[in-house]
GROMACS .gro file of C-alpha atoms in nm:
model
  449
    1MET     CA    1   0.016   0.037  -0.059
    2LYS     CA    2   0.229   0.227   0.099
    3LEU     CA    3   0.439   0.172  -0.260
    4ARG     CA    4   0.156   0.217  -0.426
    5ALA     CA    5   0.061   0.535  -0.263
    6SER     CA    6   0.465   0.622  -0.296
    7ARG     CA    7   0.388   0.586  -0.684
    8LEU     CA    8   0.076   0.816  -0.713
    9SER     CA    9   0.261   1.086  -0.511
   10VAL     CA   10   0.537   1.087  -0.748
   11LEU     CA   11   0.267   1.014  -1.062
   12PHE     CA   12   0.090   1.318  -0.920
   13LEU     CA   13   0.413   1.601  -0.875
   14CYS     CA   14   0.491   1.442  -1.242
   15THR     CA   15   0.183   1.531  -1.371
   16SER     CA   16   0.208   1.901  -1.180
   17LEU     CA   17   0.504   1.962  -1.290
   18LEU     CA   18   0.434   1.893  -1.627
   19CYS     CA   19   0.118   2.135  -1.611
   20THR     CA   20   0.318   2.427  -1.478
   21ILE     CA   21   0.534   2.428  -1.733
   22SER     CA   22   0.331   2.356  -1.990
   23LEU     CA   23   0.081   2.627  -1.911
   24PHE     CA   24   0.346   2.895  -1.901
   25ALA     CA   25   0.339   2.808  -2.277
   26LEU     CA   26   0.621   2.914  -2.406
   27ASP     CA   27   0.759   2.705  -2.729
   28HIS     CA   28   1.027   2.499  -2.819
   29GLN     CA   29   1.253   2.698  -3.032
   30PRO     CA   30   1.501   2.896  -2.912
   31GLY     CA   31   1.450   3.224  -2.762
   32ALA     CA   32   1.723   3.400  -2.946
   33ASP     CA   33   1.527   3.307  -3.247
   34TYR     CA   34   1.233   3.523  -3.165
   35ARG     CA   35   1.433   3.777  -3.029
   36ALA     CA   36   1.615   3.741  -3.407
   37ARG     CA   37   1.299   3.855  -3.536
   38ARG     CA   38   1.181   4.119  -3.322
   39VAL     CA   39   1.512   4.322  -3.402
   40ALA     CA   40   1.417   4.233  -3.738
   41LEU     CA   41   1.093   4.354  -3.702
   42SER     CA   42   1.229   4.734  -3.544
   43ALA     CA   43   1.474   4.813  -3.829
   44LYS     CA   44   1.150   4.811  -4.029
   45LEU     CA   45   0.997   5.081  -3.792
   46ASN     CA   46   1.161   5.409  -3.908
   47GLY     CA   47   1.207   5.509  -3.567
   48GLY     CA   48   0.864   5.436  -3.425
   49ILE     CA   49   0.737   5.141  -3.190
   50ALA     CA   50   0.486   4.854  -3.249
   51VAL     CA   51   0.243   4.757  -2.995
   52LEU     CA   52   0.127   4.381  -3.023
   53PHE     CA   53  -0.134   4.235  -2.834
   54ALA     CA   54  -0.171   3.835  -2.734
   55ALA     CA   55  -0.540   3.683  -2.914
   56THR     CA   56  -0.801   3.681  -2.584
   57GLU     CA   57  -0.943   3.390  -2.505
   58SER     CA   58  -1.221   3.163  -2.641
   59GLU     CA   59  -1.570   3.181  -2.513
   60GLY     CA   60  -1.912   3.051  -2.595
   61PRO     CA   61  -1.923   2.811  -2.902
   62ASN     CA   62  -1.586   2.843  -3.015
   63GLU     CA   63  -1.455   2.704  -2.644
   64ILE     CA   64  -1.459   2.345  -2.800
   65HIS     CA   65  -1.115   2.394  -3.018
   66GLY     CA   66  -0.955   2.582  -2.713
   67PHE     CA   67  -0.734   2.883  -2.751
   68ARG     CA   68  -0.521   2.940  -3.038
   69GLN     CA   69  -0.226   3.205  -3.030
   70ASP     CA   70  -0.272   3.503  -3.277
   71ASN     CA   71  -0.022   3.397  -3.540
   72ASN     CA   72   0.162   3.700  -3.589
   73PHE     CA   73   0.202   3.775  -3.195
   74PHE     CA   74   0.329   3.413  -3.162
   75TYR     CA   75   0.614   3.463  -3.426
   76LEU     CA   76   0.731   3.779  -3.259
   77THR     CA   77   0.724   3.606  -2.905
   78GLY     CA   78   0.710   3.247  -2.891
   79TRP     CA   79   0.421   3.307  -2.666
   80ALA     CA   80   0.097   3.065  -2.661
   81GLU     CA   81  -0.130   3.268  -2.370
   82PRO     CA   82  -0.396   3.469  -2.382
   83GLY     CA   83  -0.378   3.814  -2.313
   84ALA     CA   84  -0.006   3.995  -2.306
   85ALA     CA   85   0.119   4.237  -2.482
   86VAL     CA   86   0.456   4.321  -2.650
   87VAL     CA   87   0.628   4.609  -2.697
   88ILE     CA   88   0.926   4.677  -2.991
   89ALA     CA   89   1.125   4.960  -3.006
   90PRO     CA   90   1.466   5.018  -3.254
   91ALA     CA   91   1.755   5.226  -3.120
   92VAL     CA   92   1.738   5.621  -3.244
   93LYS     CA   93   2.038   5.849  -3.219
   94ALA     CA   94   2.009   6.214  -2.984
   95GLU     CA   95   1.800   6.473  -3.244
   96GLY     CA   96   1.687   6.759  -3.207
   97ALA     CA   97   1.513   6.772  -2.840
   98THR     CA   98   1.452   6.454  -2.934
   99PRO     CA   99   1.665   6.205  -2.671
  100ALA     CA  100   1.861   5.883  -2.742
  101ARG     CA  101   1.676   5.560  -2.742
  102PRO     CA  102   1.807   5.178  -2.725
  103TYR     CA  103   1.668   4.915  -2.828
  104THR     CA  104   1.372   4.833  -2.614
  105GLU     CA  105   1.144   4.554  -2.599
  106ILE     CA  106   0.967   4.440  -2.314
  107LEU     CA  107   0.655   4.172  -2.231
  108PHE     CA  108   0.374   4.227  -2.045
  109LEU     CA  109   0.209   3.988  -1.885
  110PRO     CA  110  -0.147   4.009  -1.712
  111ALA     CA  111  -0.119   3.976  -1.316
  112ARG     CA  112  -0.131   3.676  -1.144
  113ASP     CA  113  -0.476   3.516  -0.943
  114PRO     CA  114  -0.470   3.241  -0.804
  115ALA     CA  115  -0.870   3.247  -0.844
  116GLN     CA  116  -0.871   3.172  -1.157
  117GLU     CA  117  -0.515   2.968  -1.129
  118LYS     CA  118  -0.724   2.711  -0.880
  119TRP     CA  119  -0.910   2.617  -1.293
  120THR     CA  120  -0.660   2.711  -1.553
  121GLY     CA  121  -0.318   2.583  -1.353
  122PRO     CA  122  -0.046   2.775  -1.262
  123LYS     CA  123   0.074   3.093  -1.455
  124LEU     CA  124   0.424   3.287  -1.536
  125GLY     CA  125   0.396   3.649  -1.373
  126ALA     CA  126   0.608   3.936  -1.453
  127GLU     CA  127   0.749   3.917  -1.081
  128ASP     CA  128   0.815   3.520  -1.175
  129PRO     CA  129   1.259   3.493  -1.036
  130LYS     CA  130   1.293   3.293  -1.405
  131ALA     CA  131   1.033   3.542  -1.627
  132LEU     CA  132   1.356   3.650  -1.833
  133GLU     CA  133   1.486   3.341  -1.872
  134VAL     CA  134   1.171   3.199  -1.954
  135THR     CA  135   1.069   3.466  -2.155
  136GLY     CA  136   1.314   3.537  -2.372
  137PHE     CA  137   1.279   3.857  -2.307
  138ASP     CA  138   1.492   4.157  -2.124
  139ARG     CA  139   1.214   4.295  -1.894
  140VAL     CA  140   0.883   4.157  -1.886
  141ALA     CA  141   0.694   4.368  -1.671
  142THR     CA  142   0.210   4.312  -1.550
  143LEU     CA  143  -0.054   4.488  -1.817
  144ASP     CA  144  -0.091   4.791  -1.567
  145GLN     CA  145   0.283   4.884  -1.603
  146MET     CA  146   0.233   4.904  -1.966
  147HIS     CA  147   0.048   5.272  -1.999
  148ASP     CA  148   0.316   5.421  -1.837
  149LEU     CA  149   0.586   5.245  -1.972
  150VAL     CA  150   0.488   5.279  -2.379
  151ARG     CA  151   0.500   5.678  -2.267
  152GLN     CA  152   0.821   5.664  -2.171
  153ILE     CA  153   0.967   5.532  -2.513
  154ILE     CA  154   0.681   5.691  -2.743
  155PRO     CA  155   0.914   5.928  -3.003
  156ARG     CA  156   0.914   6.281  -3.030
  157PRO     CA  157   0.813   6.492  -3.140
  158GLN     CA  158   0.600   6.287  -3.423
  159ALA     CA  159   0.512   5.957  -3.251
  160GLU     CA  160   0.460   5.662  -3.498
  161ILE     CA  161   0.290   5.413  -3.367
  162TYR     CA  162   0.286   5.036  -3.575
  163THR     CA  163  -0.024   4.809  -3.455
  164ALA     CA  164  -0.216   4.521  -3.613
  165ILE     CA  165  -0.502   4.748  -3.836
  166ALA     CA  166  -0.780   4.507  -3.904
  167HIS     CA  167  -0.936   4.562  -4.251
  168SER     CA  168  -1.277   4.391  -4.144
  169PRO     CA  169  -1.560   4.609  -3.926
  170GLU     CA  170  -1.574   4.309  -3.708
  171THR     CA  171  -1.458   4.310  -3.426
  172THR     CA  172  -1.158   4.023  -3.356
  173PRO     CA  173  -0.841   3.990  -3.159
  174SER     CA  174  -0.608   4.208  -3.416
  175THR     CA  175  -0.836   4.542  -3.369
  176LEU     CA  176  -0.836   4.541  -3.002
  177PRO     CA  177  -0.494   4.752  -3.036
  178MET     CA  178  -0.587   5.036  -3.249
  179GLU     CA  179  -0.937   5.028  -2.943
  180TRP     CA  180  -0.611   5.020  -2.656
  181LEU     CA  181  -0.440   5.272  -2.855
  182LYS     CA  182  -0.733   5.561  -2.924
  183ARG     CA  183  -0.863   5.489  -2.591
  184THR     CA  184  -0.601   5.552  -2.360
  185ASN     CA  185  -0.566   5.925  -2.303
  186SER     CA  186  -0.171   5.924  -2.223
  187PHE     CA  187  -0.061   5.882  -2.587
  188PRO     CA  188  -0.092   6.280  -2.757
  189ALA     CA  189  -0.267   6.318  -3.049
  190TYR     CA  190   0.027   6.388  -3.310
  191ALA     CA  191   0.057   5.987  -3.262
  192ASP     CA  192   0.028   5.862  -3.588
  193TYR     CA  193  -0.131   5.458  -3.595
  194LEU     CA  194   0.021   5.248  -3.880
  195ASP     CA  195  -0.047   4.874  -3.981
  196VAL     CA  196   0.201   4.639  -3.873
  197ASN     CA  197   0.078   4.338  -4.039
  198ASP     CA  198   0.262   4.353  -4.368
  199LYS     CA  199   0.583   4.387  -4.179
  200ILE     CA  200   0.524   4.085  -4.054
  201ALA     CA  201   0.452   3.958  -4.308
  202GLU     CA  202   0.722   4.007  -4.489
  203LEU     CA  203   0.918   3.844  -4.234
  204ARG     CA  204   0.694   3.551  -4.216
  205LYS     CA  205   0.754   3.457  -4.591
  206THR     CA  206   1.095   3.315  -4.538
  207LYS     CA  207   1.083   3.009  -4.284
  208ASP     CA  208   1.395   2.978  -4.071
  209GLN     CA  209   1.464   2.619  -3.989
  210GLY     CA  210   1.314   2.603  -3.645
  211GLU     CA  211   1.001   2.682  -3.827
  212ILE     CA  212   1.088   2.414  -4.133
  213GLU     CA  213   1.119   2.120  -3.864
  214ARG     CA  214   0.774   2.240  -3.665
  215ILE     CA  215   0.601   2.183  -4.064
  216ARG     CA  216   0.767   1.903  -4.154
  217GLN     CA  217   0.707   1.702  -3.767
  218ALA     CA  218   0.341   1.830  -3.870
  219THR     CA  219   0.455   1.746  -4.270
  220ASP     CA  220   0.490   1.337  -4.121
  221ALA     CA  221   0.244   1.297  -3.860
  222SER     CA  222  -0.022   1.351  -4.124
  223ILE     CA  223   0.125   1.177  -4.343
  224ALA     CA  224   0.090   0.908  -4.071
  225ALA     CA  225  -0.273   0.946  -4.096
  226HIS     CA  226  -0.328   0.930  -4.498
  227ARG     CA  227  -0.110   0.599  -4.468
  228ALA     CA  228  -0.344   0.503  -4.207
  229ALA     CA  229  -0.677   0.575  -4.445
  230MET     CA  230  -0.535   0.397  -4.729
  231LYS     CA  231  -0.537   0.098  -4.506
  232GLU     CA  232  -0.883   0.130  -4.370
  233MET     CA  233  -1.025   0.278  -4.712
  234ARG     CA  234  -1.374   0.061  -4.801
  235PRO     CA  235  -1.735   0.099  -4.958
  236GLY     CA  236  -1.941   0.092  -4.671
  237LEU     CA  237  -1.814   0.345  -4.439
  238PHE     CA  238  -1.823   0.665  -4.391
  239GLU     CA  239  -1.655   1.007  -4.463
  240TYR     CA  240  -1.692   1.118  -4.060
  241GLN     CA  241  -1.528   0.760  -4.002
  242ILE     CA  242  -1.203   0.860  -4.228
  243ALA     CA  243  -1.182   1.174  -4.094
  244ALA     CA  244  -1.203   1.090  -3.725
  245LEU     CA  245  -0.920   0.820  -3.773
  246MET     CA  246  -0.715   1.064  -3.973
  247GLN     CA  247  -0.737   1.334  -3.713
  248TYR     CA  248  -0.671   1.051  -3.426
  249LYS     CA  249  -0.341   0.964  -3.628
  250PHE     CA  250  -0.207   1.303  -3.658
  251GLU     CA  251  -0.296   1.383  -3.262
  252THR     CA  252  -0.140   1.112  -3.154
  253ALA     CA  253   0.143   1.154  -3.344
  254GLY     CA  254   0.245   1.529  -3.206
  255CYS     CA  255  -0.019   1.744  -3.371
  256GLU     CA  256  -0.179   1.974  -3.109
  257ARG     CA  257  -0.501   1.983  -3.382
  258PRO     CA  258  -0.603   2.003  -3.764
  259ALA     CA  259  -0.492   2.251  -3.957
  260TYR     CA  260  -0.809   2.339  -4.123
  261ALA     CA  261  -1.138   2.157  -4.163
  262PRO     CA  262  -1.104   1.765  -4.223
  263ILE     CA  263  -1.258   1.752  -4.638
  264VAL     CA  264  -1.330   1.354  -4.692
  265GLY     CA  265  -1.570   1.405  -5.027
  266SER     CA  266  -1.659   1.095  -5.221
  267GLY     CA  267  -1.825   1.025  -5.548
  268PHE     CA  268  -2.016   1.331  -5.629
  269TYR     CA  269  -1.867   1.507  -5.294
  270SER     CA  270  -1.511   1.392  -5.469
  271THR     CA  271  -1.578   1.755  -5.684
  272VAL     CA  272  -1.687   2.002  -5.425
  273LEU     CA  273  -1.382   2.151  -5.332
  274HIS     CA  274  -1.450   2.260  -4.975
  275TYR     CA  275  -1.646   1.990  -4.917
  276SER     CA  276  -1.699   1.985  -4.535
  277GLU     CA  277  -1.919   1.819  -4.413
  278ASN     CA  278  -1.827   1.426  -4.475
  279SER     CA  279  -2.163   1.270  -4.405
  280HIS     CA  280  -2.203   1.048  -4.653
  281GLU     CA  281  -2.119   0.680  -4.753
  282ILE     CA  282  -1.848   0.547  -4.928
  283HIS     CA  283  -1.907   0.359  -5.237
  284ASP     CA  284  -1.800   0.123  -5.390
  285GLY     CA  285  -1.640   0.237  -5.708
  286ASP     CA  286  -1.627   0.603  -5.608
  287LEU     CA  287  -1.333   0.810  -5.591
  288VAL     CA  288  -1.267   1.015  -5.267
  289VAL     CA  289  -1.010   1.355  -5.235
  290MET     CA  290  -0.912   1.313  -4.861
  291ASP     CA  291  -0.770   1.663  -4.792
  292VAL     CA  292  -0.678   1.668  -4.418
  293ALA     CA  293  -0.336   1.746  -4.242
  294GLY     CA  294  -0.281   1.835  -3.881
  295GLU     CA  295  -0.105   2.163  -3.693
  296TYR     CA  296   0.238   2.082  -3.462
  297ALA     CA  297   0.329   2.329  -3.223
  298MET     CA  298   0.122   2.667  -3.430
  299TYR     CA  299   0.286   2.506  -3.759
  300ALA     CA  300   0.055   2.417  -4.038
  301SER     CA  301   0.111   2.103  -4.328
  302ASP     CA  302  -0.125   2.057  -4.628
  303ILE     CA  303  -0.175   1.744  -4.782
  304THR     CA  304  -0.436   1.594  -4.999
  305ARG     CA  305  -0.460   1.251  -5.152
  306THR     CA  306  -0.781   1.093  -5.392
  307LEU     CA  307  -0.809   0.742  -5.331
  308PRO     CA  308  -1.007   0.485  -5.556
  309ALA     CA  309  -1.315   0.316  -5.256
  310ASN     CA  310  -1.238  -0.015  -5.341
  311GLY     CA  311  -0.867  -0.020  -5.324
  312HIS     CA  312  -0.851  -0.017  -5.765
  313PHE     CA  313  -0.921   0.309  -5.979
  314THR     CA  314  -1.099   0.214  -6.307
  315PRO     CA  315  -0.973   0.277  -6.601
  316ARG     CA  316  -1.126   0.617  -6.690
  317GLN     CA  317  -1.031   0.734  -6.253
  318ARG     CA  318  -0.670   0.602  -6.352
  319GLU     CA  319  -0.648   0.813  -6.675
  320ILE     CA  320  -0.786   1.210  -6.485
  321TYR     CA  321  -0.588   1.046  -6.174
  322ASN     CA  322  -0.255   1.041  -6.389
  323VAL     CA  323  -0.326   1.374  -6.575
  324VAL     CA  324  -0.358   1.571  -6.246
  325LEU     CA  325  -0.030   1.432  -6.148
  326GLY     CA  326   0.162   1.489  -6.470
  327ALA     CA  327   0.032   1.885  -6.466
  328GLN     CA  328   0.183   1.854  -6.053
  329GLN     CA  329   0.469   1.691  -6.154
  330ALA     CA  330   0.577   1.969  -6.491
  331ALA     CA  331   0.449   2.282  -6.188
  332MET     CA  332   0.762   2.113  -5.970
  333GLN     CA  333   1.012   2.106  -6.224
  334ALA     CA  334   0.921   2.409  -6.336
  335VAL     CA  335   1.036   2.559  -6.029
  336VAL     CA  336   1.292   2.824  -6.058
  337ALA     CA  337   1.413   3.017  -5.718
  338GLY     CA  338   1.352   3.373  -5.773
  339LYS     CA  339   1.129   3.378  -6.066
  340SER     CA  340   0.845   3.106  -6.050
  341THR     CA  341   0.544   3.261  -5.890
  342LEU     CA  342   0.182   3.097  -5.746
  343ASP     CA  343  -0.055   3.402  -5.860
  344LYS     CA  344  -0.217   3.324  -6.230
  345THR     CA  345  -0.134   3.631  -6.355
  346GLU     CA  346   0.227   3.649  -6.339
  347PRO     CA  347   0.431   3.532  -6.671
  348ASN     CA  348   0.607   3.256  -6.458
  349SER     CA  349   0.321   3.126  -6.290
  350LEU     CA  350   0.359   2.729  -6.187
  351TYR     CA  351  -0.071   2.789  -6.222
  352GLN     CA  352  -0.008   2.815  -6.615
  353VAL     CA  353   0.225   2.545  -6.648
  354ALA     CA  354  -0.018   2.287  -6.465
  355TYR     CA  355  -0.312   2.451  -6.659
  356ASP     CA  356  -0.141   2.374  -6.983
  357TYR     CA  357  -0.066   2.057  -6.905
  358ILE     CA  358  -0.458   1.883  -6.787
  359ASN     CA  359  -0.588   2.136  -7.112
  360THR     CA  360  -0.370   1.937  -7.348
  361HIS     CA  361  -0.383   1.572  -7.234
  362GLY     CA  362  -0.695   1.430  -7.151
  363LYS     CA  363  -1.047   1.577  -7.282
  364ASP     CA  364  -1.381   1.532  -7.113
  365LEU     CA  365  -1.693   1.259  -7.208
  366HIS     CA  366  -1.790   1.544  -7.509
  367GLY     CA  367  -1.404   1.559  -7.596
  368GLU     CA  368  -1.348   1.883  -7.447
  369PRO     CA  369  -1.000   1.983  -7.333
  370LEU     CA  370  -0.976   1.901  -6.932
  371GLY     CA  371  -0.892   2.289  -6.881
  372LYS     CA  372  -1.201   2.424  -6.757
  373TYR     CA  373  -1.226   2.154  -6.468
  374PHE     CA  374  -0.914   2.301  -6.317
  375ILE     CA  375  -1.126   2.594  -6.108
  376HIS     CA  376  -0.865   2.689  -5.799
  377GLY     CA  377  -0.522   2.785  -5.769
  378VAL     CA  378  -0.252   2.575  -5.785
  379GLY     CA  379  -0.044   2.624  -5.456
  380HIS     CA  380  -0.019   2.880  -5.169
  381ARG     CA  381   0.265   2.962  -4.864
  382VAL     CA  382   0.215   2.736  -4.584
  383GLY     CA  383   0.362   2.831  -4.185
  384LEU     CA  384   0.131   2.910  -3.906
  385GLU     CA  385  -0.113   2.999  -4.153
  386VAL     CA  386  -0.279   2.668  -4.404
  387HIS     CA  387  -0.292   2.984  -4.648
  388ASP     CA  388   0.020   3.142  -4.491
  389VAL     CA  389   0.108   3.454  -4.586
  390GLY     CA  390   0.328   3.591  -4.823
  391SER     CA  391   0.367   3.723  -5.241
  392GLY     CA  392   0.613   3.747  -5.492
  393PRO     CA  393   0.855   3.495  -5.686
  394LEU     CA  394   0.906   3.173  -5.493
  395ASP     CA  395   1.269   3.190  -5.308
  396ARG     CA  396   1.475   3.018  -5.053
  397GLY     CA  397   1.338   2.971  -4.740
  398ASP     CA  398   0.938   2.932  -4.912
  399VAL     CA  399   0.735   2.651  -4.799
  400PHE     CA  400   0.454   2.567  -5.028
  401THR     CA  401   0.156   2.334  -5.160
  402VAL     CA  402   0.175   2.201  -5.542
  403GLU     CA  403  -0.168   2.110  -5.580
  404PRO     CA  404  -0.307   2.068  -5.898
  405GLY     CA  405  -0.699   1.941  -5.948
  406VAL     CA  406  -0.938   1.851  -6.226
  407TYR     CA  407  -1.314   1.800  -6.082
  408ILE     CA  408  -1.611   1.711  -6.380
  409PRO     CA  409  -1.971   1.668  -6.148
  410GLU     CA  410  -2.093   1.480  -6.443
  411GLU     CA  411  -1.896   1.198  -6.397
  412LYS     CA  412  -1.879   1.180  -5.996
  413VAL     CA  413  -1.464   1.239  -6.098
  414GLY     CA  414  -1.287   1.450  -5.855
  415VAL     CA  415  -0.882   1.424  -5.850
  416ARG     CA  416  -0.712   1.638  -5.656
  417ILE     CA  417  -0.306   1.532  -5.566
  418GLU     CA  418  -0.119   1.787  -5.309
  419ASP     CA  419   0.203   1.766  -5.166
  420ILE     CA  420   0.371   2.039  -4.974
  421VAL     CA  421   0.710   2.136  -5.081
  422MET     CA  422   1.002   2.399  -4.966
  423LEU     CA  423   1.313   2.541  -5.175
  424ASP     CA  424   1.652   2.519  -4.927
  425GLU     CA  425   1.948   2.704  -4.918
  426LYS     CA  426   2.084   2.608  -5.264
  427GLY     CA  427   1.736   2.669  -5.473
  428LYS     CA  428   1.671   2.247  -5.474
  429LEU     CA  429   1.310   2.168  -5.413
  430VAL     CA  430   1.255   1.928  -5.165
  431ASN     CA  431   0.888   1.697  -5.141
  432LEU     CA  432   0.824   1.728  -4.758
  433THR     CA  433   0.589   1.511  -4.883
  434ALA     CA  434   0.774   1.278  -5.083
  435LYS     CA  435   0.777   0.909  -4.820
  436LEU     CA  436   0.328   0.923  -4.905
  437PRO     CA  437   0.206   0.685  -5.166
  438HIS     CA  438   0.237   0.951  -5.509
  439THR     CA  439   0.131   0.714  -5.824
  440PRO     CA  440  -0.162   0.522  -5.882
  441GLU     CA  441   0.006   0.223  -5.806
  442GLU     CA  442   0.150   0.348  -5.529
  443VAL     CA  443  -0.163   0.388  -5.390
  444GLU     CA  444  -0.377   0.083  -5.520
  445ALA     CA  445  -0.063  -0.057  -5.336
  446ALA     CA  446  -0.067   0.085  -4.950
  447MET     CA  447  -0.441  -0.002  -5.013
  448ARG     CA  448  -0.395  -0.352  -5.024
  449ARG     CA  449  -0.471  -0.502  -4.690
   0.00000   0.00000   0.00000
């Protein structure tokens, strides 16, 4: 009995320690990486300051999904708890009446609430002796100090304050900084409020090694989910059963949540791009489009495979599948770092490569080219968002998808093949999903029991 009690005590202690550490909620990526991003942002502020707020806790219907940090705030801080704020101010030289200012960065945390922590678990407070070490900041303060501290570092005589300005009239976490700043009477009337989102997007476009590793982890877990679905797929199952299996697999492999709402569309619904009901029975002879992936440490993956429900493609299904596969391979082979783009309208667009291939390799039942059935873009960048920020030519450090598709409702045939790729430091294309079955023969082999 004593031995059992001792084991229980040790288990309780370990669990408590794990909970404490997890609730401090700093990402495992080295703090120096986040500091480097803050310094890089400060260089884009033209002497102004940046004020960003963390997301707020979800309430009501959205609470079931759990809290998820604002992407820009996480990118700059690695802090995953709600209710925080950060101020970043570049160093400025003395000029006229304006005194010199050293580079300054302050993380503001909510004051600890012992009563609330009985519900949520322990939180890190600004007064904690390990606050600087844990957060990687030179200074950590409480939110109620923010008013006075920000006043001290506002540039004068002209104040430029960069914050997240929402492009929607709706009240969202991203609108909170503007509301807070405008309500705060400590800010002088001459302050100009500018949008920081584009400046952060410029930084987020190129992924560092830590980010690439997180995307790779999300991708590997998602590959395991797709392989499990290939083994389990058969007529008589419902789409939601496949979706549930896949989510179970990538979450047991370390992902926190789906990177987006899973899409498992069979038969006619394989031709519906953003079908998400996942409510229909899978029938013999159906094609099943599975656009499903997980999110690891805030970073997304994005993978699509198309399976024959019974494990064997019909000749027509194989024909369409090979057209889409050929288009994807042509687009991948056309990638040139610093030149290729994902934009349909650009002269070096990978979309045009994929479209031209589809339009010249195959016909519909009426003898018409298949190009008109390729109705979406060829890909998008991936990172903290599944459709991540960034534009312009693809270059070293960019992570993106290549995902042509053909959707013919009349035939109940929809095929999409989506892989996630990156350009390495030498400009070479690396397929992060290369381990996942790709050709019709590989897919059929993976589905054999």
